[in-house]
Each structure stands twice: as C-alpha cells, then as structure tokens.
Short mmCIF file of C-alpha atoms in Angstrom, two decimals:
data_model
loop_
_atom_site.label_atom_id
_atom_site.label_comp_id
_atom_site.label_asym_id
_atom_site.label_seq_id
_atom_site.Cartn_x
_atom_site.Cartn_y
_atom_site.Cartn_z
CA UNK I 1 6.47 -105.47 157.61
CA UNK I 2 7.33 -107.15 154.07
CA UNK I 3 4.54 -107.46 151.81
CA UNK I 4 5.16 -111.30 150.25
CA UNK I 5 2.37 -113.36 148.24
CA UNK I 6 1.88 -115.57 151.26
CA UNK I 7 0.17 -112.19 153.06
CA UNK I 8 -2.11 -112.36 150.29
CA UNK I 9 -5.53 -113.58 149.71
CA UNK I 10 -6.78 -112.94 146.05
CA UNK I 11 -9.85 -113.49 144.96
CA UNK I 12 -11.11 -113.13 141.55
CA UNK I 13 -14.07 -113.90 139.31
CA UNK I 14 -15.23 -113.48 135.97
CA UNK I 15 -19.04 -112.82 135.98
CA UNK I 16 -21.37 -111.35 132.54
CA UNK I 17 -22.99 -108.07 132.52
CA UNK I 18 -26.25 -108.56 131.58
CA UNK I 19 -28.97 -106.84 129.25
CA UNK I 20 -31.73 -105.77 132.48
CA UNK I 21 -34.19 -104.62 129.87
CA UNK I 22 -34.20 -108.10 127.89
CA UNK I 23 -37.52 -109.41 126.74
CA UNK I 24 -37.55 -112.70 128.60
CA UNK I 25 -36.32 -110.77 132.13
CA UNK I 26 -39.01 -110.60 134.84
CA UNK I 27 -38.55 -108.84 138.18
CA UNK I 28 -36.16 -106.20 139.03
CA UNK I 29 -32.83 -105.39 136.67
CA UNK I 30 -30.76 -105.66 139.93
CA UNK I 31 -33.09 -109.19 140.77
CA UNK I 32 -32.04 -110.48 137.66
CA UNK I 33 -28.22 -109.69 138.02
CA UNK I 34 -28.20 -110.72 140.95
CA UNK I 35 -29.18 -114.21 139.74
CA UNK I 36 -27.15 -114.39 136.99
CA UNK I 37 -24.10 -112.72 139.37
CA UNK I 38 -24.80 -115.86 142.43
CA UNK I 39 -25.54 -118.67 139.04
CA UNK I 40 -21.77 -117.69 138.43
CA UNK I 41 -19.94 -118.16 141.84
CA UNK I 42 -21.95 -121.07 142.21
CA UNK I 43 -22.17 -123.06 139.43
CA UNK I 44 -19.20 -121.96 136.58
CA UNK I 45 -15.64 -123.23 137.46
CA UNK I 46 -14.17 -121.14 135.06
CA UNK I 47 -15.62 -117.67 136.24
CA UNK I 48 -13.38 -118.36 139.39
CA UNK I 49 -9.33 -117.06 138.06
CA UNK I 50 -7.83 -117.28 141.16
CA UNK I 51 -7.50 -119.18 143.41
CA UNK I 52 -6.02 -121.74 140.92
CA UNK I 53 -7.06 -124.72 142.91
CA UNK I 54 -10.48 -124.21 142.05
CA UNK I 55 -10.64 -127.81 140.68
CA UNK I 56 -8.59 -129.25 143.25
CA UNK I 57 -9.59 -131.85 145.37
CA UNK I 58 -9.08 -130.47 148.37
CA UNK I 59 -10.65 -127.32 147.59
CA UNK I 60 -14.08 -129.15 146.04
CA UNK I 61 -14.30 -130.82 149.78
CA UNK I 62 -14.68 -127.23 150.90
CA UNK I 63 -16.11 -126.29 148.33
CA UNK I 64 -19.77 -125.40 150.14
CA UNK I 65 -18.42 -123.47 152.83
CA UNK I 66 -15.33 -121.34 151.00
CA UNK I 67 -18.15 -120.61 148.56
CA UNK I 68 -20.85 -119.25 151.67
CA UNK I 69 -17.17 -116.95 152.30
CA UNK I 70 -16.30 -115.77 149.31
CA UNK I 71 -19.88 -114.61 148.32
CA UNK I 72 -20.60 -112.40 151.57
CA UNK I 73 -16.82 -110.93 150.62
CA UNK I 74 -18.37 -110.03 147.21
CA UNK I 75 -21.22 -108.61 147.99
CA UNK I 76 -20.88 -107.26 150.99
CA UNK I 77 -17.11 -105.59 151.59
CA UNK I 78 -15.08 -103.57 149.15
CA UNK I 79 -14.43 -105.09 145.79
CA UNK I 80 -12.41 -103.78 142.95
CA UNK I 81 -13.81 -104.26 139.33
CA UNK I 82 -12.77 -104.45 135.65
CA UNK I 83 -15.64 -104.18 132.85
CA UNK I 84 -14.16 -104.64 129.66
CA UNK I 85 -15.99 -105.12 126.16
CA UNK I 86 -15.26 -104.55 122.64
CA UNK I 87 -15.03 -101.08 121.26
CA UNK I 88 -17.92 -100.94 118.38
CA UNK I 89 -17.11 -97.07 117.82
CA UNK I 90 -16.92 -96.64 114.51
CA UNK I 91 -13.93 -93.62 115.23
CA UNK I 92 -11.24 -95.44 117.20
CA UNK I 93 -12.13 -98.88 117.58
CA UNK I 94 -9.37 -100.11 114.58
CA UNK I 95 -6.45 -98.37 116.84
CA UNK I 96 -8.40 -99.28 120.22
CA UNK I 97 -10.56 -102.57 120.24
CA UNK I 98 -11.22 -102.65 123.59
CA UNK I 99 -12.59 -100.44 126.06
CA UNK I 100 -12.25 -101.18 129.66
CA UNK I 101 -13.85 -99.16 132.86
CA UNK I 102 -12.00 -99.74 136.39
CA UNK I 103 -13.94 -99.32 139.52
CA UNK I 104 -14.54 -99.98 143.31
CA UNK I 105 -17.29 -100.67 145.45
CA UNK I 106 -18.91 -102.11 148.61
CA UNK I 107 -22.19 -103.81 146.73
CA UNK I 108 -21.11 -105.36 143.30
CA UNK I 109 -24.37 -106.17 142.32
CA UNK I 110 -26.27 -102.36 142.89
CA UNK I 111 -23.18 -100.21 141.46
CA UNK I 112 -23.13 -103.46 138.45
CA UNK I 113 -27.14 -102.38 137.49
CA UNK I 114 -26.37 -98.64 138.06
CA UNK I 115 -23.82 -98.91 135.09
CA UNK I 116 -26.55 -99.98 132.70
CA UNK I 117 -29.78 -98.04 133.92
CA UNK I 118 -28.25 -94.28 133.29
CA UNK I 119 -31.97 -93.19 132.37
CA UNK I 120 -32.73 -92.92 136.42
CA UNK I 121 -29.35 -90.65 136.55
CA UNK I 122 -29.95 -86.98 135.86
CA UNK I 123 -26.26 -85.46 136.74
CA UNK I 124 -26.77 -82.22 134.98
CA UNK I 125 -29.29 -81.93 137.88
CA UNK I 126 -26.94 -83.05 140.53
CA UNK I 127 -24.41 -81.01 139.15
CA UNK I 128 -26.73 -77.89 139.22
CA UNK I 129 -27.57 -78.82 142.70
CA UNK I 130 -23.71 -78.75 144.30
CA UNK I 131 -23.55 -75.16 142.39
CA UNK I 132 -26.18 -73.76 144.65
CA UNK I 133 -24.38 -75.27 147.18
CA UNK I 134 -21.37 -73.70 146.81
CA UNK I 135 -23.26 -70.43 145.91
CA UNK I 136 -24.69 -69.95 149.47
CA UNK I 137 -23.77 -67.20 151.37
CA UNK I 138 -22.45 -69.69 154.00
CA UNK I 139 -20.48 -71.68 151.97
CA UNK I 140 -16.75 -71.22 151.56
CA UNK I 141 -15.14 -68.96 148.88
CA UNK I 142 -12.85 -71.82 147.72
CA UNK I 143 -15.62 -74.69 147.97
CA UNK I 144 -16.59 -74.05 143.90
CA UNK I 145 -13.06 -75.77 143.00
CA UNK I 146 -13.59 -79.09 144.42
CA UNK I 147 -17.10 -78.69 142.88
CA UNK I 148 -16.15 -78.09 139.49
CA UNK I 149 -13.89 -81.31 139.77
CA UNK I 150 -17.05 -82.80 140.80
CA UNK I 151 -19.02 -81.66 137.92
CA UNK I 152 -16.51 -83.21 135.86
CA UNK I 153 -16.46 -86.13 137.54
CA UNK I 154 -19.93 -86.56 137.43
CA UNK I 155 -20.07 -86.18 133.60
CA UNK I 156 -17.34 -88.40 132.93
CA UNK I 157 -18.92 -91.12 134.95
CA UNK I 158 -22.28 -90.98 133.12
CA UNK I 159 -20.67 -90.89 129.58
CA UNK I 160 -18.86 -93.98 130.38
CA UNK I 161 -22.31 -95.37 131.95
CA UNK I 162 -23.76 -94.33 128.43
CA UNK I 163 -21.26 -96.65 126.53
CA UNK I 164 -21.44 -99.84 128.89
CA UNK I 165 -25.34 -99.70 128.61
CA UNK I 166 -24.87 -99.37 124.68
CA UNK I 167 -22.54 -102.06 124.96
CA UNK I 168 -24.75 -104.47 127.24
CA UNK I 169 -27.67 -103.59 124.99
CA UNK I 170 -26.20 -104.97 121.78
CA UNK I 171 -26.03 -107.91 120.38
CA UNK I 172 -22.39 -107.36 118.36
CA UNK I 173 -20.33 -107.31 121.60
CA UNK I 174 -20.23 -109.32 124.93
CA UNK I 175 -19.77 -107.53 128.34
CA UNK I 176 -17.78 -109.48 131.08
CA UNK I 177 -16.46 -107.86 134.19
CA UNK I 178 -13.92 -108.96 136.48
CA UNK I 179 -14.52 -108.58 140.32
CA UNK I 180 -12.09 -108.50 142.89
CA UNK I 181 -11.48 -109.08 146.50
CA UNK I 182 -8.33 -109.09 149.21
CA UNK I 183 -8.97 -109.39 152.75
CA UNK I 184 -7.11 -106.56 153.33
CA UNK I 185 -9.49 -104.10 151.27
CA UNK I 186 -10.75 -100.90 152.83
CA UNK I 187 -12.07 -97.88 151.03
CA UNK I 188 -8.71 -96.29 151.14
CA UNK I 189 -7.08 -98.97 149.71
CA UNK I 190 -9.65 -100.02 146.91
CA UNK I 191 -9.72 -96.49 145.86
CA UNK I 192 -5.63 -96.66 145.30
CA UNK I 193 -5.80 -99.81 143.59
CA UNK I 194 -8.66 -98.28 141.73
CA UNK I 195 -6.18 -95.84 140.60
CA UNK I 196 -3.07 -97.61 139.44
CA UNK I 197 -5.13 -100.29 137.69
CA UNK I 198 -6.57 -96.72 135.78
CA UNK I 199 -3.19 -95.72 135.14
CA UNK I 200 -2.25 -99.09 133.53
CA UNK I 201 -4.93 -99.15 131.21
CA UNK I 202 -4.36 -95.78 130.10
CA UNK I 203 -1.05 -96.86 129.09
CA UNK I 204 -2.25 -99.23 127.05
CA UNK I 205 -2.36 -98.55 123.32
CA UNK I 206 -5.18 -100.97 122.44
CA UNK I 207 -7.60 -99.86 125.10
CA UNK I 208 -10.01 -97.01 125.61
CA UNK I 209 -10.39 -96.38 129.14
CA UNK I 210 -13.24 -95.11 130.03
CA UNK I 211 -12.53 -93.62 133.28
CA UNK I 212 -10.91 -89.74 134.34
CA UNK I 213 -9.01 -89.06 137.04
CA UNK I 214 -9.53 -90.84 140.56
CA UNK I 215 -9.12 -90.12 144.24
CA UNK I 216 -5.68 -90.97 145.17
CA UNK I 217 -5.36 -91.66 148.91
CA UNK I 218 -2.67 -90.31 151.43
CA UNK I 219 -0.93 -93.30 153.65
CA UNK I 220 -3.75 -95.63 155.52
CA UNK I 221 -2.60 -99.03 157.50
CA UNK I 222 -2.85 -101.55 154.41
CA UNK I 223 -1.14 -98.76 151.88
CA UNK I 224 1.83 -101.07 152.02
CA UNK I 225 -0.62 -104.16 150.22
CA UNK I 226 -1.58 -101.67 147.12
CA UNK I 227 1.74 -102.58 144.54
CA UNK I 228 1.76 -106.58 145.46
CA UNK I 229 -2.07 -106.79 145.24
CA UNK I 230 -2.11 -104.54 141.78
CA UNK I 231 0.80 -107.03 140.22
CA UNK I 232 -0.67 -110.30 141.64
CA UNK I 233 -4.19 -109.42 139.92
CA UNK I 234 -2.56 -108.16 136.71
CA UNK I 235 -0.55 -111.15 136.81
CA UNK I 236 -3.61 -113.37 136.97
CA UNK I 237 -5.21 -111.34 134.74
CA UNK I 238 -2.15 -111.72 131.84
CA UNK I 239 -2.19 -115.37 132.58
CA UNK I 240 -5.85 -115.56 131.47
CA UNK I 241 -6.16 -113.10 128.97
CA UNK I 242 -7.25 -114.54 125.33
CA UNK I 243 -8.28 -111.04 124.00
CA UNK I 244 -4.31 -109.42 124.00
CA UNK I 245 -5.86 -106.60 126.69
CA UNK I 246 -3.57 -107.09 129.26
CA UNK I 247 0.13 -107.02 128.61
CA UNK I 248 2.51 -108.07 130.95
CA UNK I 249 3.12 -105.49 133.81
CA UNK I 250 7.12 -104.57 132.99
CA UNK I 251 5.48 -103.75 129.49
CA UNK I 252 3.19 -101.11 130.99
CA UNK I 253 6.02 -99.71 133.05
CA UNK I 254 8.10 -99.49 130.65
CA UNK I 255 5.66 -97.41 128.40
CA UNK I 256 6.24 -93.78 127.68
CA UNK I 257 2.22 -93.03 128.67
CA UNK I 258 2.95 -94.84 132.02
CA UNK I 259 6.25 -92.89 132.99
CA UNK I 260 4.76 -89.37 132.52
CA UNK I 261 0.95 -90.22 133.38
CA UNK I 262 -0.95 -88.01 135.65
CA UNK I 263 -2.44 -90.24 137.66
CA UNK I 264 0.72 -91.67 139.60
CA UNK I 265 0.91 -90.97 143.61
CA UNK I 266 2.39 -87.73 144.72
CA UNK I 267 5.30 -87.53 147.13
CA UNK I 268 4.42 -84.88 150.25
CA UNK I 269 7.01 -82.10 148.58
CA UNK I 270 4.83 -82.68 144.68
CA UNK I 271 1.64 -82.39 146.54
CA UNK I 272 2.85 -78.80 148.48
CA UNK I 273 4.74 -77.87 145.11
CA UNK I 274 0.99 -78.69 143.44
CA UNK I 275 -0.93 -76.73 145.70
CA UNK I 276 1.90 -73.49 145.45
CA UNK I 277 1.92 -73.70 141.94
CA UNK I 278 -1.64 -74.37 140.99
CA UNK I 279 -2.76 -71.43 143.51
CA UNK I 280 -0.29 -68.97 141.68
CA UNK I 281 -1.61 -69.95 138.36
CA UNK I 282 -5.35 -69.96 139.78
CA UNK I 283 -4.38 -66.32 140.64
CA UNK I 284 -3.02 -65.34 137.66
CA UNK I 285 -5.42 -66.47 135.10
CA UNK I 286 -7.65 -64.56 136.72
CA UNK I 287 -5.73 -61.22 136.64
CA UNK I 288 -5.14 -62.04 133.18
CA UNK I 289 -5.34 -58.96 130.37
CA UNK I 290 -3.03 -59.10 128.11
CA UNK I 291 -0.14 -61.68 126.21
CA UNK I 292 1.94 -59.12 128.39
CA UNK I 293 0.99 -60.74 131.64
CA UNK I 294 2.54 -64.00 131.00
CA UNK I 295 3.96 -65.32 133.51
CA UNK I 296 7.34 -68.37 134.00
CA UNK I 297 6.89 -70.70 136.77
CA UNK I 298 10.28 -72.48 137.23
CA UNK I 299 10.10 -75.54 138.67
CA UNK I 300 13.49 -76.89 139.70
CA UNK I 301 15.12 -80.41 140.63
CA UNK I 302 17.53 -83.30 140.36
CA UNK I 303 17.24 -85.84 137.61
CA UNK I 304 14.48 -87.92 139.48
CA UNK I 305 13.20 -86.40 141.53
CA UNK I 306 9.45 -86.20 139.77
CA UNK I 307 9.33 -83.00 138.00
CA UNK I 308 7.84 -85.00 134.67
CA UNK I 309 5.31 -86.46 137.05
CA UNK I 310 4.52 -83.22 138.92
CA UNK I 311 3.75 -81.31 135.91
CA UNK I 312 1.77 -83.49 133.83
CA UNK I 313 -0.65 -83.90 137.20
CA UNK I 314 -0.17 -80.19 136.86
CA UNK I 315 -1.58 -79.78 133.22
CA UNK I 316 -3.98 -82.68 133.86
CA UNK I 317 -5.38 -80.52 136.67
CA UNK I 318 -5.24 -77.34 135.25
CA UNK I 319 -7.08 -78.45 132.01
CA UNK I 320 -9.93 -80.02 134.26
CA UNK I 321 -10.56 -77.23 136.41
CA UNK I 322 -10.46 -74.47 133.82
CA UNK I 323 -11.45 -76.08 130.13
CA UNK I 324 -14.32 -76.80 131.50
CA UNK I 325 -15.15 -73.78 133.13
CA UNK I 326 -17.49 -71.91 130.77
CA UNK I 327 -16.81 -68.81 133.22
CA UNK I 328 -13.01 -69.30 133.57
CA UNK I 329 -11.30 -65.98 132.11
CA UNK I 330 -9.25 -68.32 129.35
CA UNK I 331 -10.01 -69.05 125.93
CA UNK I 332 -7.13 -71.71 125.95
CA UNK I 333 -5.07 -72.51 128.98
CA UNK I 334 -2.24 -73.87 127.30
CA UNK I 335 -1.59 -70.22 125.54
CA UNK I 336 -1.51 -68.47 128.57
CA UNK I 337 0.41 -70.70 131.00
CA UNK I 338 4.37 -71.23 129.96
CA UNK I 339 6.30 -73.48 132.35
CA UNK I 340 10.08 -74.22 131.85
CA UNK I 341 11.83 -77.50 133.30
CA UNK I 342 15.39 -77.25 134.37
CA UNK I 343 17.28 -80.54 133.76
#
C-alpha cells in the first residue's frame, strides 16, 4: 500500500519543560507538569504546529471535542519527543548552540519529570545489578554482551538527564520540547522514528545530541509509515523553526555525517555480515598476544551496496562494547583491528 500524506494524521505540540523544584511549586514535580503540560493543549494556540488549521473556523467549532482526542493520544499512547535548549557549555557551545535529546514514550508527562529528577536514579546501581545477573550460574555465557550495551546505555541516558535538569534549572536558557503523535504509532514504530530523527540531528553541525545509539526495529505492520511520518514532522518542524536547528531534510541527507552514520537501518545480508564479523573480532581480541596476531577482515561488495554503512555500525559497535569494557583484553581497539574495503 502507498504511504501518501492523506494516510497521515500528525499531531504536534510545543509544550515548556519546567523547573519541578521552583520556589513557588506546590504538590508533586509530575502534578505541576502536568498542569503546565494540559494549560498548553488547552489554552496556547501556538503550542499546537500541526494541524495548521488550528485557528480555523471549522476546527474552533470542534474545538472541545478534537481537544478531549488529542489529549488521551498524548498522554496515554506512544508519543515521540524532541527537547531542545541552548547549549551553555562553556567547551562547544560556540561550534554547537544547541543541544537537542530525541525520545519516545507511552506517558509524556512521567518520562517528561524523570528527565529532570536524576537524583531518584542510581544507574551505577542498576548497572551493578544486571552484572549479577548475567554472573549467575544459570545465566547464559553470551548474556554479558547485551548487558554491557546496557550499561552503556544506561550511563548515556543519565548524563543527558544530568544536562536537561541543569538546563531546566537555570535561568540563562529556556527548555521547550516538542511532542508527537500519529495514529499509526506502536512501540516498534516510535522506536524507528526515534532513531532516524537521532540520526538527523547527529548530522547536524550546530547541534549536540544528546542521545547514543537506539534500538532499531526489524519490519512490523506500520514500518512502511516511518520515512513519510519522519519528513512530514521535520517538515513542520523547518517550517517553524526561528532558532536555525532544523535544516531542511535534503540538507541532512546530503551531509557527509548522514551518509556514513551508524545509526541507519541494516539490510538482512549487513545484519548476518554484522553478526559474522563482530563474532570473529569478539574472538580474536580475546586471543590477542602480540602486534603479530593481527588479523584482515575483507569485506567485499558492489559500489552500493552498504559497505560504508556496515562498517561504521561496525566500529560504532565495536567501540561500545569494548572501550568501555574495563576487563576487555585491549588497550585501544582501533590498533588492533585493521579492516580493508574493496571498491
């Protein structure tokens, strides 16, 4: 079936993070989001970017009951999200002003305060906790790699929870996010779109994205929605960007960062030649002795065919898994692993 805008149903708004801790805040931090989250739909025109006919006369005759709609699809079924804020780092903010986190969730408003309360997150602890896990006698000799990515995971997430709270608790910088809804979201496919909407901002010179690496999914009954949702949001989002932190989509695509990224889709053959490759290498490392023991992996194809792709999810994997493995037998993976690309 053709994907076509008329398949669509896009939803997006514009609400403020908010400062839970702030002296004239009573109740709970998620109580007091959640006020300022509902004030928004409700009451500010211009949080709503699409649909367009916001103002429109027939829409303000509905207004009531497309509203009761559109706020149980926000809070209650998958969303996708964009936080974005100014980069007050004193290191890279002159080369990137901006720093943006993508995300996805089923409750807006709970995964919104978890961002700025990291102080009831311990993930060393949680970290230490899927170790012992994996260090049962029961568990599976192969479960500490998915762990590890974990680990990573889990520290990645609560440094970039560490610099929206620092952000939210400031007063040099304002922190808005943009939420996002489709009627044909599921977990599969907010995770995706999750993922190229990553991969975009990464390619963007002038922003700091503050996510890692996501969980791309295999194909799912709506996978077909994932590239005309991702360019109708961006689309709306270029339209209403003052700040210069969206560029226009061929832009992105068109960028060297985006071509070569890591975080694109596999094809079924890059995902086996992954898997071959990154056991061999897994295997190697750690047999490794000597310079002596190094080791060429060829990997072979037509111009293409996704060899730059494959590789630099490759590298991207390989650097995760083991350079942050304080028991991994390298001292620096890229001087012991040599790959070759035939043209």
């Amino acid at each position: 079936m053709a994907t076509t805008k008329e398949h669509l149903s896009l939803r997006i708004v514009k609400v403020p993070y908010v400062n839970p801790h702030a002296a004239n805040s009573s109740g709970s931090a998620t109580d007091n989001y959640r006020k300022v989250f509902l004030t928004s739909l409700s009451t500010d025109p211009s949080a709503w970017i699409t649909p367009q006919s916001i103002l429109d006369e027939h829409f303000l005759r509905h207004l009531e009951n497309r509203l009761r709609k559109d706020k149980s699809h926000f809070l209650d079924w998958p969303t996708v999200y964009i936080v974005w804020f100014a980069n007050t780092s004193e290191d890279n903010a002159a080369i990137r002003p901006w720093c943006v986190y993508v995300g996805e969730t089923q409750h807006i408003i709970d995964r919104t305060v978890q961002h700025v309360l990291t102080n009831q997150k311990n993930v060393p602890d949680r970290a230490e906790d899927l170790e012992i896990v994996a260090d049962n006698e029961d568990a599976q000799s192969d479960a500490i790699v998915p762990i590890q990515h974990l680990k990573h995971y889990l520290d990645s997430e609560h440094k970039a929870d560490q610099r929206i709270t620092a952000a939210v608790q400031s007063d040099k910088t304002d922190v808005n996010q943009y939420v996002i809804w489709e009627r044909h979201f599921n977990k599969s496919l907010t995770l995706d779109i999750e993922n190229k909407l990553i991969d975009y901002m990464k390619s963007i010179d002038g922003v700091e994205c503050l996510n890692g690496r996501g969980n791309p999914q295999d194909s799912y009954y709506t996978s077909e929605y994932r590239d005309a949702i991702v360019s109708k949001v961006w689309s709306r989002l270029v339209n209403t960007d003052d700040n210069s932190i969206f560029p226009p989509e061929l832009e992105i695509w068109q960028s060297s960062l985006y071509k070569v990224s890591p975080f694109h889709k596999l094809g079924s053959e890059q995902r086996r030649a992954l898997q071959d490759i990154t056991s061999e290498v897994e295997r190697l490392l750690h047999q490794w002795n000597s310079p002596d023991d190094t080791r060429l992996i060829l990997v072979e194809g037509a111009a293409g065919t996704g060899k730059s792709i494959l590789l630099s999810t490759l590298f991207y994997e390989l650097s995760t898994q083991f350079n942050n493995d304080d028991d991994s037998p390298t001292d620096s993976l890229h001087q012991k692993v040599f790959f070759a690309r035939k043209q």
